[in-house]
Amino acid sequence: MMKRDEEMILRDTVIEVDLDRIAGNMRAIKAMVGEDTAVAGVVKADGYGHGAVGIAKTLMENGATLLAVATLSEAIELKEAYPDYPVLIMGLTPDRLLSVVADYGIIQTIDTLHQAEILNELAQERGKKAVIHIKLDTGFHRLGFPDTENGIKEIVSVCRLPWIEAEGIYTHLVLKDDESNKEQFARFTKVLTALEKENCQFKYRHIADSIASVDYPEYRMDMIRAGAIIYGLKGFHKGQLDIRQALTFKTRISHISELKKGEGVSYDFLWTTPEDTRIGTLPFGYADGYPRNLRGKGIVTIHGKQVPIVGVICMDQCMVDLKDVPEAQIGDEVIIYGDGSENTLDVQAVSTLAGTNKNEIVSRLTRRSPRIYTHGDQKTEN
């Protein structure tokens, strides 16, 4: 992490992450679940676009027990920055790369006896147990041991491997409705009961993601996997949690054109000026993760006023109609994603316009926009 003055940042299009809000959200989550339930801070997809390395310390200092990612490359990035932080890979790692998992001391999700045996041998060679979480399939049908008699037997075999520490076991709710949630939870606990009879004990049993941890307190168990709620993104419907969006995506006007009525803007002239107007060019586009399908729907905020994006959104730039902001000048700040205050669109509003969910909007933000981390009056770039 490098500390820089704002004038040293090499691009006008940046993503600001409020670490105080991340910390506040994390403390609210911990208060919600209580001391008996651990929190895995989910930082896959580069921390949902917020920068996993940039927020890791804040999460761990405010109640996270471990950090959870989807891939080996994500885990290595965190381990190289914070070697002592426990990092769980929730996806699978190919056999040929399990030696890397062992070298870095990463916690690996396992859903076959075969991979557990490979890790067991690697751990024995290194003289240190490999820590794993076992994934159980209770109906999602994505990953996991089957919740069958044979699946249970294989899990028991995994637990008895001498160089394996089966720290956790988990599954994932489909979140279709209350009835299907109850069915999955029952299937999970049935397997847990069978495993307990075989003396398979786990420190962490977990089934709840962000939505389930808020809406269904009965499913919190020993650990929850907090993802979207860390970042202040609300997907829950029944419960309540006082969290605030931590991310602001912003840029500055790079160019202004004076156009006459009937002139076209951007590719194919799919938008033409209905009257004489000023068109502002903004230095961001779909290569920065902004949805290209927001042509004709996207809105940014300039001087506290909502301004429409016009014409086809380009890879690196897009254009806005400045007719309602006559005072706008080159260099003026533009809020692409705000927190909903001061006439800005928050991530949820943008996702609704784009016809997708909030997690996709933030996770598609690319790394070429510098992340600026704010903490009190301090700003750092990563």
mmCIF file of N, CA and C in Angstrom, residues 122-175:
data_model
loop_
_atom_site.group_PDB
_atom_site.id
_atom_site.type_symbol
_atom_site.label_atom_id
_atom_site.label_comp_id
_atom_site.label_asym_id
_atom_site.label_seq_id
_atom_site.Cartn_x
_atom_site.Cartn_y
_atom_site.Cartn_z
ATOM 1 N N LEU A 122 0.891 -34.208 1.317
ATOM 2 C CA LEU A 122 1.658 -32.960 1.241
ATOM 3 C C LEU A 122 1.928 -32.394 2.631
ATOM 4 N N ALA A 123 0.946 -32.476 3.502
ATOM 5 C CA ALA A 123 1.105 -31.977 4.866
ATOM 6 C C ALA A 123 2.139 -32.793 5.627
ATOM 7 N N GLN A 124 2.110 -34.109 5.434
ATOM 8 C CA GLN A 124 3.085 -34.978 6.095
ATOM 9 C C GLN A 124 4.505 -34.631 5.650
ATOM 10 N N GLU A 125 4.685 -34.385 4.353
ATOM 11 C CA GLU A 125 6.001 -34.016 3.832
ATOM 12 C C GLU A 125 6.511 -32.730 4.463
ATOM 13 N N ARG A 126 5.588 -31.789 4.757
ATOM 14 C CA ARG A 126 5.971 -30.494 5.309
ATOM 15 C C ARG A 126 5.963 -30.482 6.832
ATOM 16 N N GLY A 127 5.470 -31.554 7.427
ATOM 17 C CA GLY A 127 5.459 -31.653 8.881
ATOM 18 C C GLY A 127 4.469 -30.736 9.554
ATOM 19 N N LYS A 128 3.423 -30.349 8.840
ATOM 20 C CA LYS A 128 2.405 -29.460 9.403
ATOM 21 C C LYS A 128 1.050 -29.837 8.839
ATOM 22 N N LYS A 129 0.056 -29.965 9.717
ATOM 23 C CA LYS A 129 -1.276 -30.380 9.275
ATOM 24 C C LYS A 129 -1.880 -29.388 8.281
ATOM 25 N N ALA A 130 -2.628 -29.927 7.336
ATOM 26 C CA ALA A 130 -3.381 -29.103 6.395
ATOM 27 C C ALA A 130 -4.771 -28.869 6.964
ATOM 28 N N VAL A 131 -5.159 -27.610 7.038
ATOM 29 C CA VAL A 131 -6.477 -27.258 7.557
ATOM 30 C C VAL A 131 -7.458 -27.200 6.393
ATOM 31 N N ILE A 132 -8.616 -27.813 6.580
ATOM 32 C CA ILE A 132 -9.620 -27.841 5.514
ATOM 33 C C ILE A 132 -10.997 -27.517 6.064
ATOM 34 N N HIS A 133 -11.897 -27.121 5.162
ATOM 35 C CA HIS A 133 -13.330 -27.096 5.423
ATOM 36 C C HIS A 133 -13.969 -28.048 4.417
ATOM 37 N N ILE A 134 -14.864 -28.862 4.888
ATOM 38 C CA ILE A 134 -15.541 -29.843 4.050
ATOM 39 C C ILE A 134 -16.819 -29.231 3.497
ATOM 40 N N LYS A 135 -17.020 -29.376 2.200
ATOM 41 C CA LYS A 135 -18.236 -28.854 1.576
ATOM 42 C C LYS A 135 -19.228 -29.995 1.372
ATOM 43 N N LEU A 136 -20.471 -29.743 1.781
ATOM 44 C CA LEU A 136 -21.543 -30.721 1.649
ATOM 45 C C LEU A 136 -22.598 -30.179 0.698
ATOM 46 N N ASP A 137 -23.044 -31.010 -0.220
ATOM 47 C CA ASP A 137 -24.102 -30.622 -1.157
ATOM 48 C C ASP A 137 -25.455 -31.005 -0.573
ATOM 49 N N THR A 138 -26.261 -29.993 -0.258
ATOM 50 C CA THR A 138 -27.603 -30.254 0.291
ATOM 51 C C THR A 138 -28.693 -29.828 -0.688
ATOM 52 N N GLY A 139 -28.317 -29.694 -1.964
ATOM 53 C CA GLY A 139 -29.339 -29.351 -2.952
ATOM 54 C C GLY A 139 -28.962 -28.271 -3.930
ATOM 55 N N PHE A 140 -27.913 -27.510 -3.631
ATOM 56 C CA PHE A 140 -27.473 -26.473 -4.565
ATOM 57 C C PHE A 140 -26.891 -27.103 -5.830
ATOM 58 N N HIS A 141 -26.253 -28.244 -5.659
ATOM 59 C CA HIS A 141 -25.662 -29.005 -6.766
ATOM 60 C C HIS A 141 -24.606 -28.210 -7.526
ATOM 61 N N ARG A 142 -23.732 -27.592 -6.740
ATOM 62 C CA ARG A 142 -22.601 -26.875 -7.324
ATOM 63 C C ARG A 142 -21.303 -27.559 -6.916
ATOM 64 N N LEU A 143 -21.075 -27.675 -5.617
ATOM 65 C CA LEU A 143 -19.923 -28.378 -5.071
ATOM 66 C C LEU A 143 -20.380 -29.171 -3.852
ATOM 67 N N GLY A 144 -19.559 -30.117 -3.442
ATOM 68 C CA GLY A 144 -19.816 -30.776 -2.167
ATOM 69 C C GLY A 144 -19.939 -32.288 -2.219
ATOM 70 N N PHE A 145 -19.591 -32.934 -1.098
ATOM 71 C CA PHE A 145 -19.894 -34.341 -0.933
ATOM 72 C C PHE A 145 -21.407 -34.523 -0.973
ATOM 73 N N PRO A 146 -21.908 -35.593 -1.572
ATOM 74 C CA PRO A 146 -23.350 -35.849 -1.508
ATOM 75 C C PRO A 146 -23.760 -36.205 -0.089
ATOM 76 N N ASP A 147 -24.969 -35.791 0.302
ATOM 77 C CA ASP A 147 -25.434 -36.100 1.662
ATOM 78 C C ASP A 147 -26.069 -37.487 1.689
ATOM 79 N N THR A 148 -25.301 -38.467 1.220
ATOM 80 C CA THR A 148 -25.736 -39.860 1.163
ATOM 81 C C THR A 148 -24.909 -40.682 2.139
ATOM 82 N N GLU A 149 -25.280 -41.933 2.302
ATOM 83 C CA GLU A 149 -24.529 -42.814 3.186
ATOM 84 C C GLU A 149 -23.078 -42.928 2.742
ATOM 85 N N ASN A 150 -22.872 -43.042 1.425
ATOM 86 C CA ASN A 150 -21.503 -43.143 0.917
ATOM 87 C C ASN A 150 -20.739 -41.832 1.110
ATOM 88 N N GLY A 151 -21.445 -40.711 0.901
ATOM 89 C CA GLY A 151 -20.815 -39.413 1.115
ATOM 90 C C GLY A 151 -20.374 -39.243 2.555
ATOM 91 N N ILE A 152 -21.207 -39.667 3.487
ATOM 92 C CA ILE A 152 -20.868 -39.576 4.918
ATOM 93 C C ILE A 152 -19.656 -40.445 5.230
ATOM 94 N N LYS A 153 -19.608 -41.643 4.652
ATOM 95 C CA LYS A 153 -18.465 -42.535 4.884
ATOM 96 C C LYS A 153 -17.170 -41.892 4.400
ATOM 97 N N GLU A 154 -17.225 -41.228 3.249
ATOM 98 C CA GLU A 154 -16.028 -40.572 2.732
ATOM 99 C C GLU A 154 -15.593 -39.416 3.632
ATOM 100 N N ILE A 155 -16.550 -38.665 4.155
ATOM 101 C CA ILE A 155 -16.207 -37.569 5.061
ATOM 102 C C ILE A 155 -15.555 -38.112 6.328
ATOM 103 N N VAL A 156 -16.066 -39.205 6.838
ATOM 104 C CA VAL A 156 -15.460 -39.834 8.018
ATOM 105 C C VAL A 156 -14.016 -40.217 7.710
ATOM 106 N N SER A 157 -13.780 -40.751 6.535
ATOM 107 C CA SER A 157 -12.422 -41.118 6.134
ATOM 108 C C SER A 157 -11.521 -39.893 6.066
ATOM 109 N N VAL A 158 -12.063 -38.798 5.572
ATOM 110 C CA VAL A 158 -11.301 -37.550 5.535
ATOM 111 C C VAL A 158 -10.917 -37.116 6.938
ATOM 112 N N CYS A 159 -11.872 -37.140 7.844
ATOM 113 C CA CYS A 159 -11.630 -36.698 9.218
ATOM 114 C C CYS A 159 -10.567 -37.537 9.923
ATOM 115 N N ARG A 160 -10.391 -38.772 9.495
ATOM 116 C CA ARG A 160 -9.449 -39.683 10.156
ATOM 117 C C ARG A 160 -8.058 -39.661 9.549
ATOM 118 N N LEU A 161 -7.860 -38.864 8.523
ATOM 119 C CA LEU A 161 -6.517 -38.729 7.961
ATOM 120 C C LEU A 161 -5.617 -38.012 8.968
ATOM 121 N N PRO A 162 -4.441 -38.547 9.256
ATOM 122 C CA PRO A 162 -3.630 -38.041 10.376
ATOM 123 C C PRO A 162 -3.074 -36.637 10.197
ATOM 124 N N TRP A 163 -2.880 -36.210 8.951
ATOM 125 C CA TRP A 163 -2.292 -34.892 8.723
ATOM 126 C C TRP A 163 -3.316 -33.871 8.214
ATOM 127 N N ILE A 164 -4.576 -34.192 8.415
ATOM 128 C CA ILE A 164 -5.657 -33.290 8.039
ATOM 129 C C ILE A 164 -6.370 -32.794 9.290
ATOM 130 N N GLU A 165 -6.545 -31.477 9.372
ATOM 131 C CA GLU A 165 -7.374 -30.878 10.425
ATOM 132 C C GLU A 165 -8.660 -30.369 9.783
ATOM 133 N N ALA A 166 -9.740 -31.128 9.993
ATOM 134 C CA ALA A 166 -11.040 -30.736 9.435
ATOM 135 C C ALA A 166 -11.661 -29.695 10.360
ATOM 136 N N GLU A 167 -11.301 -28.444 10.137
ATOM 137 C CA GLU A 167 -11.720 -27.354 11.013
ATOM 138 C C GLU A 167 -13.194 -27.028 10.851
ATOM 139 N N GLY A 168 -13.703 -27.130 9.608
ATOM 140 C CA GLY A 168 -15.077 -26.708 9.367
ATOM 141 C C GLY A 168 -15.794 -27.607 8.388
ATOM 142 N N ILE A 169 -17.104 -27.474 8.376
ATOM 143 C CA ILE A 169 -17.955 -28.153 7.406
ATOM 144 C C ILE A 169 -19.092 -27.195 7.067
ATOM 145 N N TYR A 170 -19.448 -27.137 5.783
ATOM 146 C CA TYR A 170 -20.462 -26.149 5.410
ATOM 147 C C TYR A 170 -21.231 -26.565 4.171
ATOM 148 N N THR A 171 -22.320 -25.844 3.951
ATOM 149 C CA THR A 171 -23.129 -25.987 2.756
ATOM 150 C C THR A 171 -23.680 -24.611 2.398
ATOM 151 N N HIS A 172 -24.429 -24.541 1.310
ATOM 152 C CA HIS A 172 -24.921 -23.239 0.849
ATOM 153 C C HIS A 172 -26.415 -23.330 0.573
ATOM 154 N N LEU A 173 -27.148 -22.391 1.131
ATOM 155 C CA LEU A 173 -28.586 -22.331 0.897
ATOM 156 C C LEU A 173 -28.900 -21.831 -0.511
ATOM 157 N N VAL A 174 -29.931 -22.393 -1.102
ATOM 158 C CA VAL A 174 -30.416 -21.932 -2.399
ATOM 159 C C VAL A 174 -31.167 -20.613 -2.242
ATOM 160 N N LEU A 175 -31.799 -20.420 -1.087
ATOM 161 C CA LEU A 175 -32.564 -19.206 -0.775
ATOM 162 C C LEU A 175 -33.751 -19.016 -1.711
#
